[in-house]
Short mmCIF file of C-alpha atoms in Angstrom, two decimals:
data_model
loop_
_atom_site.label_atom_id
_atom_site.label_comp_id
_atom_site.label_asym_id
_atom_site.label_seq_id
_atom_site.Cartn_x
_atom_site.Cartn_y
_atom_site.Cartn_z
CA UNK A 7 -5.77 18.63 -60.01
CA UNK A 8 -4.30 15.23 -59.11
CA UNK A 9 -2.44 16.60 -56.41
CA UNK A 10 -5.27 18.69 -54.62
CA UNK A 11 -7.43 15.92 -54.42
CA UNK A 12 -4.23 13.54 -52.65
CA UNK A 13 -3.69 16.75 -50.41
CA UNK A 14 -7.99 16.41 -49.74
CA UNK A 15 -7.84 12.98 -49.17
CA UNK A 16 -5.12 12.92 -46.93
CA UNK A 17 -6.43 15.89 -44.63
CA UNK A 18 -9.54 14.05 -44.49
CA UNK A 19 -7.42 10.73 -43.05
CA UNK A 20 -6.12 13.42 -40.43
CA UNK A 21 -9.46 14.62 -39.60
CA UNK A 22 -10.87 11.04 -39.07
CA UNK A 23 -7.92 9.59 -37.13
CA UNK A 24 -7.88 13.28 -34.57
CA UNK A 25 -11.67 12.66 -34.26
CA UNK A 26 -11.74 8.87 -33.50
CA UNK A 27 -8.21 8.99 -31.38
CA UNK A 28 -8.94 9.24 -27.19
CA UNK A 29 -7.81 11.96 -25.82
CA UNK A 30 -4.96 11.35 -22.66
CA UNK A 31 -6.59 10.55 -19.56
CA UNK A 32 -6.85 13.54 -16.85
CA UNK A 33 -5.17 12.75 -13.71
CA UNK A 34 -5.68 14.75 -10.69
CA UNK A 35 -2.58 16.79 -9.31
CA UNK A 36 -1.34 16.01 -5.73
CA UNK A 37 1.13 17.47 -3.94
CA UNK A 38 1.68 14.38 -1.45
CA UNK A 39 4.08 15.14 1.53
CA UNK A 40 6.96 12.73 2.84
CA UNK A 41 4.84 11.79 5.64
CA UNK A 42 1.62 12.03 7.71
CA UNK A 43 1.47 15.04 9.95
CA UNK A 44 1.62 12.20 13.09
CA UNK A 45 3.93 10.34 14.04
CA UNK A 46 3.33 7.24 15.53
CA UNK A 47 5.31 5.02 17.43
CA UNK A 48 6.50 2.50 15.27
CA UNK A 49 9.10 0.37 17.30
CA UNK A 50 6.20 -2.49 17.76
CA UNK A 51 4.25 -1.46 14.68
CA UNK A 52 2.76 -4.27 12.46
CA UNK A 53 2.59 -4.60 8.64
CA UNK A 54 -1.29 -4.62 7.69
CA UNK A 55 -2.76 -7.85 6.91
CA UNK A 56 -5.79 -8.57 5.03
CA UNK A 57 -7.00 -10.49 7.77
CA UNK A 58 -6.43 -7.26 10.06
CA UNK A 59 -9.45 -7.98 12.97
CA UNK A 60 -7.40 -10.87 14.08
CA UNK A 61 -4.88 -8.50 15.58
CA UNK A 62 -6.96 -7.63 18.49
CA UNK A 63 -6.67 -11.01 19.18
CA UNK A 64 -10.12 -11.42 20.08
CA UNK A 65 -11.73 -15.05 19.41
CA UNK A 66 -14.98 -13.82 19.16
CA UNK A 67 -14.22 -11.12 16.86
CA UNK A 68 -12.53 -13.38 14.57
CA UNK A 69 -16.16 -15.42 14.54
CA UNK A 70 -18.63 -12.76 13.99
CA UNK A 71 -16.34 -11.41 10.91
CA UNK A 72 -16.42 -14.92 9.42
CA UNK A 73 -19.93 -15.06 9.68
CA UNK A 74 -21.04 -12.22 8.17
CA UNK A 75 -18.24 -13.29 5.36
CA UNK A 76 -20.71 -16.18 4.60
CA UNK A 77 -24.23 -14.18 5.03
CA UNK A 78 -23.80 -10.94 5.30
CA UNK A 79 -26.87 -9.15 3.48
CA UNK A 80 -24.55 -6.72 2.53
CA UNK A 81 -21.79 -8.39 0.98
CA UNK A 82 -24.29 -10.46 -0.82
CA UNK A 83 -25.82 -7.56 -2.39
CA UNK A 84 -22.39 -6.53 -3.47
CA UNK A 85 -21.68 -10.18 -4.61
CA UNK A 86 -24.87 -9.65 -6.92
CA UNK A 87 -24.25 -6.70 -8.21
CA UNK A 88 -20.63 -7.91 -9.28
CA UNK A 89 -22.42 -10.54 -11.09
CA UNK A 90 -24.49 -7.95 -13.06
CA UNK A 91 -21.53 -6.14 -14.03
CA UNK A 92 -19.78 -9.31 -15.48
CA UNK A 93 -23.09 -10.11 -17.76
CA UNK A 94 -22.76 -6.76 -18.71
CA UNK A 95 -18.89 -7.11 -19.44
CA UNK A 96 -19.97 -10.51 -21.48
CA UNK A 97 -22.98 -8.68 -23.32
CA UNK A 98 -19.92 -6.20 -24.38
CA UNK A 99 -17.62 -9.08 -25.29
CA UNK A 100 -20.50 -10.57 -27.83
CA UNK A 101 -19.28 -7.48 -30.27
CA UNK A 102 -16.06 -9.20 -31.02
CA UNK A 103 -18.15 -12.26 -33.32
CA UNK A 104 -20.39 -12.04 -36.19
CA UNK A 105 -24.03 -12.21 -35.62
CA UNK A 106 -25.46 -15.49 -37.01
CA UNK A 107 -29.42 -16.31 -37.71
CA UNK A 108 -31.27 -18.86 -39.78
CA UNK A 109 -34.78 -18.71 -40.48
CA UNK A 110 -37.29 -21.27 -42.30
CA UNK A 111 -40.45 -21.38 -43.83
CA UNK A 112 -43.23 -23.33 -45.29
CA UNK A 113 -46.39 -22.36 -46.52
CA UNK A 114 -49.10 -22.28 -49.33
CA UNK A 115 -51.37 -19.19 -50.58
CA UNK A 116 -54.95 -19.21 -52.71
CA UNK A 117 -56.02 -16.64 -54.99
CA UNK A 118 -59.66 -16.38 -56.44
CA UNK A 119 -60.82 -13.35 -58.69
CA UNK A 120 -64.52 -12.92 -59.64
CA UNK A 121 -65.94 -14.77 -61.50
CA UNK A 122 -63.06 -17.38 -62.50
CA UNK A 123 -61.71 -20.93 -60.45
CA UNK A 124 -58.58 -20.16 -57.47
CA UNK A 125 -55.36 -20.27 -57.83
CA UNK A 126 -53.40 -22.21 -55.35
CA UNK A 127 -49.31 -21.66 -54.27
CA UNK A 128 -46.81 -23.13 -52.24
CA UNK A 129 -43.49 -22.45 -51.12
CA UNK A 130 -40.68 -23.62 -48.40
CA UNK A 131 -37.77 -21.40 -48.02
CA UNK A 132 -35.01 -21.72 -45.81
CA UNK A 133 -32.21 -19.25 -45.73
CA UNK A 134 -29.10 -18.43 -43.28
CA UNK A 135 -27.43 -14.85 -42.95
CA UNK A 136 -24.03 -13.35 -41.08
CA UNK A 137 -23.50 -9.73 -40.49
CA UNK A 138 -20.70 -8.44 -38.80
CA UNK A 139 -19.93 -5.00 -38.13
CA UNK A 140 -16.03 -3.77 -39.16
CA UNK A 141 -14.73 -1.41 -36.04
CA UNK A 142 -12.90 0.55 -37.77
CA UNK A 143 -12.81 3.59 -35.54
CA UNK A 144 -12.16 1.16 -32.41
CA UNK A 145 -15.78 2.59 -31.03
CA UNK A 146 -16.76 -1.41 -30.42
CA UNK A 147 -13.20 -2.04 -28.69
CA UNK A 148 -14.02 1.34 -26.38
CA UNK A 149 -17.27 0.36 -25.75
CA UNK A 150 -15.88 -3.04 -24.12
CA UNK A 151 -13.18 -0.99 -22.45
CA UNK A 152 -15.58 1.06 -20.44
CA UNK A 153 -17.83 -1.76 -19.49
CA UNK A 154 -14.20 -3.58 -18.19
CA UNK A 155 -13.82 -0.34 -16.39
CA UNK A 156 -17.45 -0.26 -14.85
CA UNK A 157 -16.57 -3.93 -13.97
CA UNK A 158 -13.69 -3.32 -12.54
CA UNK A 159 -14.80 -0.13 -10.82
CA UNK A 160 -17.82 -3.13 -9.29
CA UNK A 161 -15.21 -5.34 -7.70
CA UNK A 162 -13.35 -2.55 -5.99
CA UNK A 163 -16.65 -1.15 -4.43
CA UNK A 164 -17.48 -4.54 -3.29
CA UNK A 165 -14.19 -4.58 -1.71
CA UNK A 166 -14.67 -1.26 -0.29
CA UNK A 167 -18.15 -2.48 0.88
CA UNK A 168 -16.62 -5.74 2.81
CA UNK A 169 -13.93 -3.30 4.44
CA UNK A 170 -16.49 -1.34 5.42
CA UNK A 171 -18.39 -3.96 7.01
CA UNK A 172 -15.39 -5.57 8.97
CA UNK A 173 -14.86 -2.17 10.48
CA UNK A 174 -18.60 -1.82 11.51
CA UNK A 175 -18.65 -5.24 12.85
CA UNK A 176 -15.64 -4.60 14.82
CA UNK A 177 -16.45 -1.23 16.59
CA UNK A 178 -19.91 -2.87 17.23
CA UNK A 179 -18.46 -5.35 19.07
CA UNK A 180 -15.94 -3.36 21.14
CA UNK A 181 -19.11 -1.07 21.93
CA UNK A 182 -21.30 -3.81 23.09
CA UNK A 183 -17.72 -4.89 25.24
CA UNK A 184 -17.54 -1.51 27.03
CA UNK A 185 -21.11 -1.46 27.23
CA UNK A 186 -21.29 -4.22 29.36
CA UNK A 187 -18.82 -3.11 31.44
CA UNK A 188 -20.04 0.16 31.89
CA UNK A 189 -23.33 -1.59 33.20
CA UNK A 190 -21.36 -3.32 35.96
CA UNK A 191 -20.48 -0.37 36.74
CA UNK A 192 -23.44 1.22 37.03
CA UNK A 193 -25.05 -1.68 38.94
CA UNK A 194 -21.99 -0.87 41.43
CA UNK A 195 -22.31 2.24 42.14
CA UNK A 196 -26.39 2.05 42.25
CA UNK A 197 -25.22 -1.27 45.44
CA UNK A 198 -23.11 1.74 46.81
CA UNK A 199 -25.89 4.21 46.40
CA UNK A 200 -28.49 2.07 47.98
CA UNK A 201 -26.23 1.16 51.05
CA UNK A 202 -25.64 5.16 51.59
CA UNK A 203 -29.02 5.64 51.20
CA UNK A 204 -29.51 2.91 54.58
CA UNK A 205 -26.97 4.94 56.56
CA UNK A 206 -28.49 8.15 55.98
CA UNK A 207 -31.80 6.92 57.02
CA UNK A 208 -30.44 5.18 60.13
CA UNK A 209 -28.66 8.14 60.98
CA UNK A 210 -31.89 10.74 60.36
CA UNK A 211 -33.73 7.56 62.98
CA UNK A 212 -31.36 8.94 65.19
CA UNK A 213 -31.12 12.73 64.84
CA UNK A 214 -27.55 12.29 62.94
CA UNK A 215 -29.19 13.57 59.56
CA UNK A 216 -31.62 15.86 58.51
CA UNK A 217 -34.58 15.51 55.91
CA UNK A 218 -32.27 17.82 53.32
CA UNK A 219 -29.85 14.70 53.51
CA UNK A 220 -32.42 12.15 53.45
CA UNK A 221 -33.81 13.65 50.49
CA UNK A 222 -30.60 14.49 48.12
CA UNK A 223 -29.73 10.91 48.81
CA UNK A 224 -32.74 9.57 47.66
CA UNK A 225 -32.30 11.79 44.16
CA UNK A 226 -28.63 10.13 44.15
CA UNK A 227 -29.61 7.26 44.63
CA UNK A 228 -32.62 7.69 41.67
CA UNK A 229 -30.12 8.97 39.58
CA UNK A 230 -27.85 6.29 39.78
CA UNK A 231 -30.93 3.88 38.63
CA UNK A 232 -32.03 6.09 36.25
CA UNK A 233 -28.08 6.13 34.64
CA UNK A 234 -28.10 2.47 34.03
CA UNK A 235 -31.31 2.30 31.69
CA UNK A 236 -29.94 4.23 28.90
CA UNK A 237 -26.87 1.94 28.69
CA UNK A 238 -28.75 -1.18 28.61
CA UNK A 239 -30.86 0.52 25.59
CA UNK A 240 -27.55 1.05 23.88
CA UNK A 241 -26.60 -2.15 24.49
CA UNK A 242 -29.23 -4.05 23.17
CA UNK A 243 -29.49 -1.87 20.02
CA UNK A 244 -26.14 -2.28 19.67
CA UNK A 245 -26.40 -6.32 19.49
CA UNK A 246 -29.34 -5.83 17.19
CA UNK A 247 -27.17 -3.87 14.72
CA UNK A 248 -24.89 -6.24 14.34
CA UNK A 249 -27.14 -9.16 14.19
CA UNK A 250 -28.47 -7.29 10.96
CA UNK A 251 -24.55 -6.65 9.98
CA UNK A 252 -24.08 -10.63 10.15
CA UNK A 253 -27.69 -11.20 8.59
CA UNK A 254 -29.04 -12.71 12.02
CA UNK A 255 -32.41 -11.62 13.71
CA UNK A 256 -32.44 -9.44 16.35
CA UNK A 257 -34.10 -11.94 18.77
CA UNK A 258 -31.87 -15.16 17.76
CA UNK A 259 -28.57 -13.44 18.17
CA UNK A 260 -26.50 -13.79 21.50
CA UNK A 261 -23.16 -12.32 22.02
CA UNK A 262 -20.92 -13.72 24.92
CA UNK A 263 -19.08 -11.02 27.22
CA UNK A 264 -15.41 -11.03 26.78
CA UNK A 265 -12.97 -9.00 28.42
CA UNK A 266 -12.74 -5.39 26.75
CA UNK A 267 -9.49 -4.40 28.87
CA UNK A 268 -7.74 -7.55 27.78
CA UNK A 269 -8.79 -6.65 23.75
CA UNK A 270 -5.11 -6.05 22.53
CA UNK A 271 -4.74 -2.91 20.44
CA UNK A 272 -2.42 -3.29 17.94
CA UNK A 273 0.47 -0.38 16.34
CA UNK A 274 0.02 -0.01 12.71
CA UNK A 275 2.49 1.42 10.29
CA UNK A 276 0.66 3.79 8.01
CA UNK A 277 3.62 4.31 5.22
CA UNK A 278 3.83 7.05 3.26
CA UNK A 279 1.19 9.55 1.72
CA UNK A 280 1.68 8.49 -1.74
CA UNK A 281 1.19 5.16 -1.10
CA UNK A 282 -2.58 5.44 -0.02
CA UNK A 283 -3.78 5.50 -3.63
CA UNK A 284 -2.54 1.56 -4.64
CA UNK A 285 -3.78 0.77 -0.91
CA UNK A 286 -7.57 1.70 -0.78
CA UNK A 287 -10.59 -0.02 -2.90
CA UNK A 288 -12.94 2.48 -3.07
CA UNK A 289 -9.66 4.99 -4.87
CA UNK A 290 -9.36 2.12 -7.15
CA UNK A 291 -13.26 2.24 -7.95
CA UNK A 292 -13.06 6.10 -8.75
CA UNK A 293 -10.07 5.55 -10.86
CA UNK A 294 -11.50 2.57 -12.64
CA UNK A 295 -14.62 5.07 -13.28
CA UNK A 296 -12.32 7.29 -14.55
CA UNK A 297 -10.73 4.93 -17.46
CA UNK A 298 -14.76 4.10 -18.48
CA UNK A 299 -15.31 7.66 -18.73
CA UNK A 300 -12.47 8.11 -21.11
CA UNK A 301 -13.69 4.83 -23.36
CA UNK A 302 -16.53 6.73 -23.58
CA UNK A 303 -15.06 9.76 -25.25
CA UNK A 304 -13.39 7.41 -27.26
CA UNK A 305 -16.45 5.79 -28.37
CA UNK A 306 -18.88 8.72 -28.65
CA UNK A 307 -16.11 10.28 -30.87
CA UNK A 308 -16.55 7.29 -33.05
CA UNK A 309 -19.91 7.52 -33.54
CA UNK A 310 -19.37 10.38 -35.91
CA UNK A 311 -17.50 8.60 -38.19
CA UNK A 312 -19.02 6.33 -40.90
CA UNK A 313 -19.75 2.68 -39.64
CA UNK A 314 -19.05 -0.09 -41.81
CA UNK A 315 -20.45 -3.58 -42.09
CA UNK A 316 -20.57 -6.65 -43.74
CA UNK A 317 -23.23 -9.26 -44.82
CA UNK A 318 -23.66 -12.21 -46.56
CA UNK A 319 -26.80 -14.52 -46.94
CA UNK A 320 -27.20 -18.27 -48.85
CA UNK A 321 -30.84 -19.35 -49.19
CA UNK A 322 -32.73 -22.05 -50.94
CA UNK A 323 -36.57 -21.77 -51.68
CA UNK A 324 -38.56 -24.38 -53.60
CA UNK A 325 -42.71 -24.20 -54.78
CA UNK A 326 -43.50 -27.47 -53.07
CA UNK A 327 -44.31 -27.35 -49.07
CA UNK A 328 -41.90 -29.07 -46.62
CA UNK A 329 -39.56 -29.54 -49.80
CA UNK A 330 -36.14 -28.05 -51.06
CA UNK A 331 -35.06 -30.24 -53.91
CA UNK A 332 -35.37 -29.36 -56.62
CA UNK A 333 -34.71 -25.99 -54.85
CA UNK A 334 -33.65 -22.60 -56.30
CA UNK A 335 -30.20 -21.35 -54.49
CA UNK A 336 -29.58 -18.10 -53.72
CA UNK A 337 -26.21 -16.02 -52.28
CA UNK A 338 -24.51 -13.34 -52.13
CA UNK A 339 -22.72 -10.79 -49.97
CA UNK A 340 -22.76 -6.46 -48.70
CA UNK A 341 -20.40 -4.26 -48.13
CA UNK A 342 -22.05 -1.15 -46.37
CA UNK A 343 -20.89 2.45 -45.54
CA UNK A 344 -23.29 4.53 -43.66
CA UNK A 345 -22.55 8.20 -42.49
CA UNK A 346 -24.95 10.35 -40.25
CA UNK A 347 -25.65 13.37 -42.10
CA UNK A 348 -27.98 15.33 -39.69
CA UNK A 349 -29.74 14.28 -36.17
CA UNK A 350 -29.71 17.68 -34.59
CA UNK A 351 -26.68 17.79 -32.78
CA UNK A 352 -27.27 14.29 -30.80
CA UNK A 353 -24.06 12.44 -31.40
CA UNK A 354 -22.00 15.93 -30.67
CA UNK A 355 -23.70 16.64 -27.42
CA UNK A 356 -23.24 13.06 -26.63
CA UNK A 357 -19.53 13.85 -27.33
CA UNK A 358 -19.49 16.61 -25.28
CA UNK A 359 -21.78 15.26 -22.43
CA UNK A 360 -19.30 12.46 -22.74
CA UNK A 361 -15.67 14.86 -22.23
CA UNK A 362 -18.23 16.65 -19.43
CA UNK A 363 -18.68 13.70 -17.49
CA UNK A 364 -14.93 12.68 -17.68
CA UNK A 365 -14.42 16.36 -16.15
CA UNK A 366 -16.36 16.05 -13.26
CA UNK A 367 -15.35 12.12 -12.44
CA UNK A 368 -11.59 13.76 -12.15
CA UNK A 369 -12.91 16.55 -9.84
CA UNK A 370 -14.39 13.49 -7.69
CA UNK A 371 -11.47 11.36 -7.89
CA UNK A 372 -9.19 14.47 -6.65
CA UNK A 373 -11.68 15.22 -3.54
CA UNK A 374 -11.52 11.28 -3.00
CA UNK A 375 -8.05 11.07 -2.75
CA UNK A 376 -7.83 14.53 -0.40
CA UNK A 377 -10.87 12.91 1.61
CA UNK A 378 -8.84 9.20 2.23
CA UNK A 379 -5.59 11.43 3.09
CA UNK A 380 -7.43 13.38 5.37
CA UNK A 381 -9.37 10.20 7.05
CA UNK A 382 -5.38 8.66 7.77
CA UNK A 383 -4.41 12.00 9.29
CA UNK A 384 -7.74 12.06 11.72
CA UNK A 385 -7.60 8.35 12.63
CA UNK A 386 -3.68 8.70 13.50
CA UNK A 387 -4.39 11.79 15.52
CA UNK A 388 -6.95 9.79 17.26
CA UNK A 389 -5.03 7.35 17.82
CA UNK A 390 -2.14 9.08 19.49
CA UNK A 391 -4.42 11.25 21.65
CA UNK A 392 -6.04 8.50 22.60
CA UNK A 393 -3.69 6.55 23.79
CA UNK A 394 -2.03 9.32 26.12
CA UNK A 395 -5.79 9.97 27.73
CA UNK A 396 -5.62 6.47 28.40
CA UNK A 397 -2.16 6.57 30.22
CA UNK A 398 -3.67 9.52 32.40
CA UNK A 399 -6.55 7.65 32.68
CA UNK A 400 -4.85 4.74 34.05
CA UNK A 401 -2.57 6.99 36.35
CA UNK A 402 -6.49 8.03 37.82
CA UNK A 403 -7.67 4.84 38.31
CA UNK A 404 -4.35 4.03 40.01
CA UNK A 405 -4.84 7.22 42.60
CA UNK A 406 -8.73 6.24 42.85
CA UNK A 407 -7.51 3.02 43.78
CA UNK A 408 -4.91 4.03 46.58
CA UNK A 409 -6.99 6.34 47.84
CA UNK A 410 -9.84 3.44 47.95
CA UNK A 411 -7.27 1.76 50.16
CA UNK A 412 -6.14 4.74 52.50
CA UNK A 413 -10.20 5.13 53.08
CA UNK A 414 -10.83 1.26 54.17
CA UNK A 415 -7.16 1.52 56.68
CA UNK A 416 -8.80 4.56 58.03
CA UNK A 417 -11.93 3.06 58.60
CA UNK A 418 -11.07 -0.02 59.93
CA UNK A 419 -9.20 1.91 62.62
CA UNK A 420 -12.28 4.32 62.78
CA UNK A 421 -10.86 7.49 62.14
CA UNK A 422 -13.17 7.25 59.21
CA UNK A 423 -16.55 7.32 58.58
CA UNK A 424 -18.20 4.71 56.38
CA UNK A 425 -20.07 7.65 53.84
CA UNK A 426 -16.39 8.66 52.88
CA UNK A 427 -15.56 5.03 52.29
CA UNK A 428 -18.54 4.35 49.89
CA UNK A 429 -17.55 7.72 48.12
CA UNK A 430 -13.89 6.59 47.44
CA UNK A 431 -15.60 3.23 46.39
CA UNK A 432 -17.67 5.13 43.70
CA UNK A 433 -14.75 7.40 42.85
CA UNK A 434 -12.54 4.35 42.07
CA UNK A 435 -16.26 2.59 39.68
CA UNK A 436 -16.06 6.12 38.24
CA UNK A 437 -12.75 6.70 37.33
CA UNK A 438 -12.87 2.47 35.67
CA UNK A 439 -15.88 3.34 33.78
CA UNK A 440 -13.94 6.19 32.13
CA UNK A 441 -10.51 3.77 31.56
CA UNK A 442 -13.14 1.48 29.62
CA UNK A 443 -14.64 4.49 27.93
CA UNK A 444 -11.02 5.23 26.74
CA UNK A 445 -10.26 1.89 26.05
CA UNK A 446 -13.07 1.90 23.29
CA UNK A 447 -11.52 4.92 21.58
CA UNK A 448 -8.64 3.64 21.34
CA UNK A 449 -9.99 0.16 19.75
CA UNK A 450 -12.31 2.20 17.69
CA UNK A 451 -9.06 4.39 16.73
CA UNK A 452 -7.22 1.01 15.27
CA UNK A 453 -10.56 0.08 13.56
CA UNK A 454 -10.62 3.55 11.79
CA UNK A 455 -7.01 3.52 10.90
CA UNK A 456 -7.12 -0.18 9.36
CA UNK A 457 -10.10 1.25 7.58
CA UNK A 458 -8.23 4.32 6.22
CA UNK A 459 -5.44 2.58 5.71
CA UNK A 460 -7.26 -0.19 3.36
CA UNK A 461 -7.34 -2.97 5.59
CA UNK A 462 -4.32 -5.09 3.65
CA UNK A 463 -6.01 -4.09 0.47
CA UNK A 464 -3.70 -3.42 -2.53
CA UNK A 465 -4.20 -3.07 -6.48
#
């Protein structure tokens, strides 16, 4: 009989310790290849820096990102809600010391029954307790561990948020750049337009042109006009979103033109697949949310095993007010076990919503990681293709430009007439509005590969 009950006892240890043990985290499975499916010419590359922007090596790109570093609405709310998450981490923390409270009292009572005189009482009583709760099953320790987690999960989101933020702030500004360019542009083409439109009138004065010519002129020239107003829209939206960005108003916020042509775009080396995960915050946050979810299997498993806690009081109490000598002393100390027996299944589900959650957070930490692969592979294809359309666009603006030159010999020794002069001139606007057009994608193609990339970030 001896025996069976050591056998029960000991099966029962088993039982507890396989209940209250965590269970090995779940990592996602990736296959991650040797290298990106670009490759990039590397022989000028740079090593990523945390201070990345400054490898444009534009000044005022270098200000507006310090700025918004300081009052950025967005970083700030970020900055608050790291704040929360370290109360929350302290709160947590608090479970590690006894609980302490002291209470006092003073006080008199009078009795009266019918009939007879009232009896009068008085007491002071003041007493201190401590009650500290044994974890046992480690459910207290897992309880801090996922609120760590959660905190540490905060930080990298605020890091992810900052990155974020840089990156917007940069292709804002390299849009507002090429914006303004493109509405010099404009405004040449619409001088060119207007000085056609003078010829074609003289010449329909004279007989040279008909009405037909007069007219289609007149819709090029409108045209032209009409072309510029949507740019200067996008420009000035485009200096009120980043104004916001950098936690300016709209109407006190004043950029100063800068060359967009002369913005230097720098090679990045992108290393190796597998070394994405230990480079990007928002990975880091997933993971991080990964580790809480497993404290809280850990601790939910606890929670159906007894809890255990201890308490001990010392009082004194005397029948005089405001008084404690002579008092009466009073101490002692508990030892408690307390099981759940039944609550319908609550701390079981909350088990198994627990392992549930856990589930899904590795299903979203395996998309994340396929999602931040597959944002490297985009931004490096951009990049490359960008670059060559910039080469043949360069090559264009080169022909536009000769043949700009052949036109003005030929009319200077007038076997040329001056429309196909002003047409070459517009050609040559044209084909320099595009080279600034594919300028921007290539700056916005280094933005979104720093981005991808992490920006300098690491674990």
């Amino acid at each position: 009989m001896y025996l069976f009950s050591k056998k029960i006892a000991l099966a029962s240890c088993m039982i507890l310790l396989s209940a209250c043990s965590a269970a090995p985290s779940e990592k996602p499975l990736i296959n991650y290849a040797n290298a990106y499916s670009v490759t990039l010419n590397t022989t000028a590359a740079i090593q990523i820096d945390s201070d990345w922007w400054q490898a444009f090596a534009s000044p005022t790109l270098n200000e507006l990102i310090q700025l918004a570093q300081q009052q950025s609405p967005d970083l700030l709310i970020s900055a608050e809600r790291v704040r929360q998450a370290e109360l929350q981490m302290r709160i947590a923390n608090a479970t590690l010391f006894p609980s302490l409270t002291a209470t006092a009292s003073s006080g008199e009572s009078r009795t009266k029954a019918d009939g007879q005189g009232s009896e009068r009482g008085e007491s002071t009583r003041a007493s201190i307790g401590v009650n500290y709760e044994v974890d046992l099953w480690g459910g207290l320790a897992a309880n801090r561990s996922a609120v760590k987690a959660g905190f540490d999960a905060t930080r990298y989101d605020q890091d992810a948020a900052a990155l974020s933020i840089q990156a917007a702030i940069a292709s804002g500004w390299f849009q507002w750049l090429a914006l303004q360019e493109r509405i010099v542009t404009a405004q040449k083409n619409i001088v060119i337009a207007e000085r056609v439109q003078r010829i074609v009138d003289a010449r329909f004065r004279n007989g040279a042109a008909t009405a037909a010519d007069v007219a289609q002129q007149k819709n090029n020239l409108l045209t032209q006009r009409a072309a510029l107003l949507p740019l200067e829209l996008q420009a000035r939206q485009t200096q009120s979103a980043l104004a916001i960005l950098l936690g300016k108003t709209p109407q006190e916020f004043v950029l100063i033109a800068e060359n967009l042509l002369a913005v230097a775009v720098p090679q990045i080396t992108p290393g190796t697949p597998a070394e994405l995960i230990a480079r990007r915050p928002d990975l880091a946050a997933r993971e991080a949310d990964l580790a809480a979810a497993d404290a809280d299997i850990h601790a939910a498993r606890a929670a159906l095993l007894p809890g255990i806690s201890f308490s001990a009081s010392a009082s004194k109490s005397a029948s005089e007010l405001f008084a404690l000598n002579p008092a009466t002393q009073a101490s002692g100390w508990t030892l408690s076990l307390a099981q759940t027996i039944f609550n319908g299944g609550r701390l079981v589900n909350q088990r198994r919503l627990s392992e549930a959650r856990r589930a899904e957070l590795v299903l979203q930490y395996h998309k994340a990681i396929l999602v931040a692969l597959q944002e490297v592979d985009n931004a490096l294809v951009s990049t490359d293709i960008s670059a060559r359309q910039e080469v043949s666009q360069q090559e264009i603006v080169t022909n536009a430009a000769r043949s700009l030159r052949l036109s003005e010999a030929r009319y200077r020794e007038g076997t040329d007439d001056l429309l196909s002069l002003l047409e070459a001139q517009r050609s040559l606007f044209q084909a320099q509005d595009s080279l600034v057009q594919q300028r921007l994608s290539r700056l916005n193609a280094a933005v979104e590969l720093y981005k991808s990339l992490g920006g300098g970030w690491n674990l």
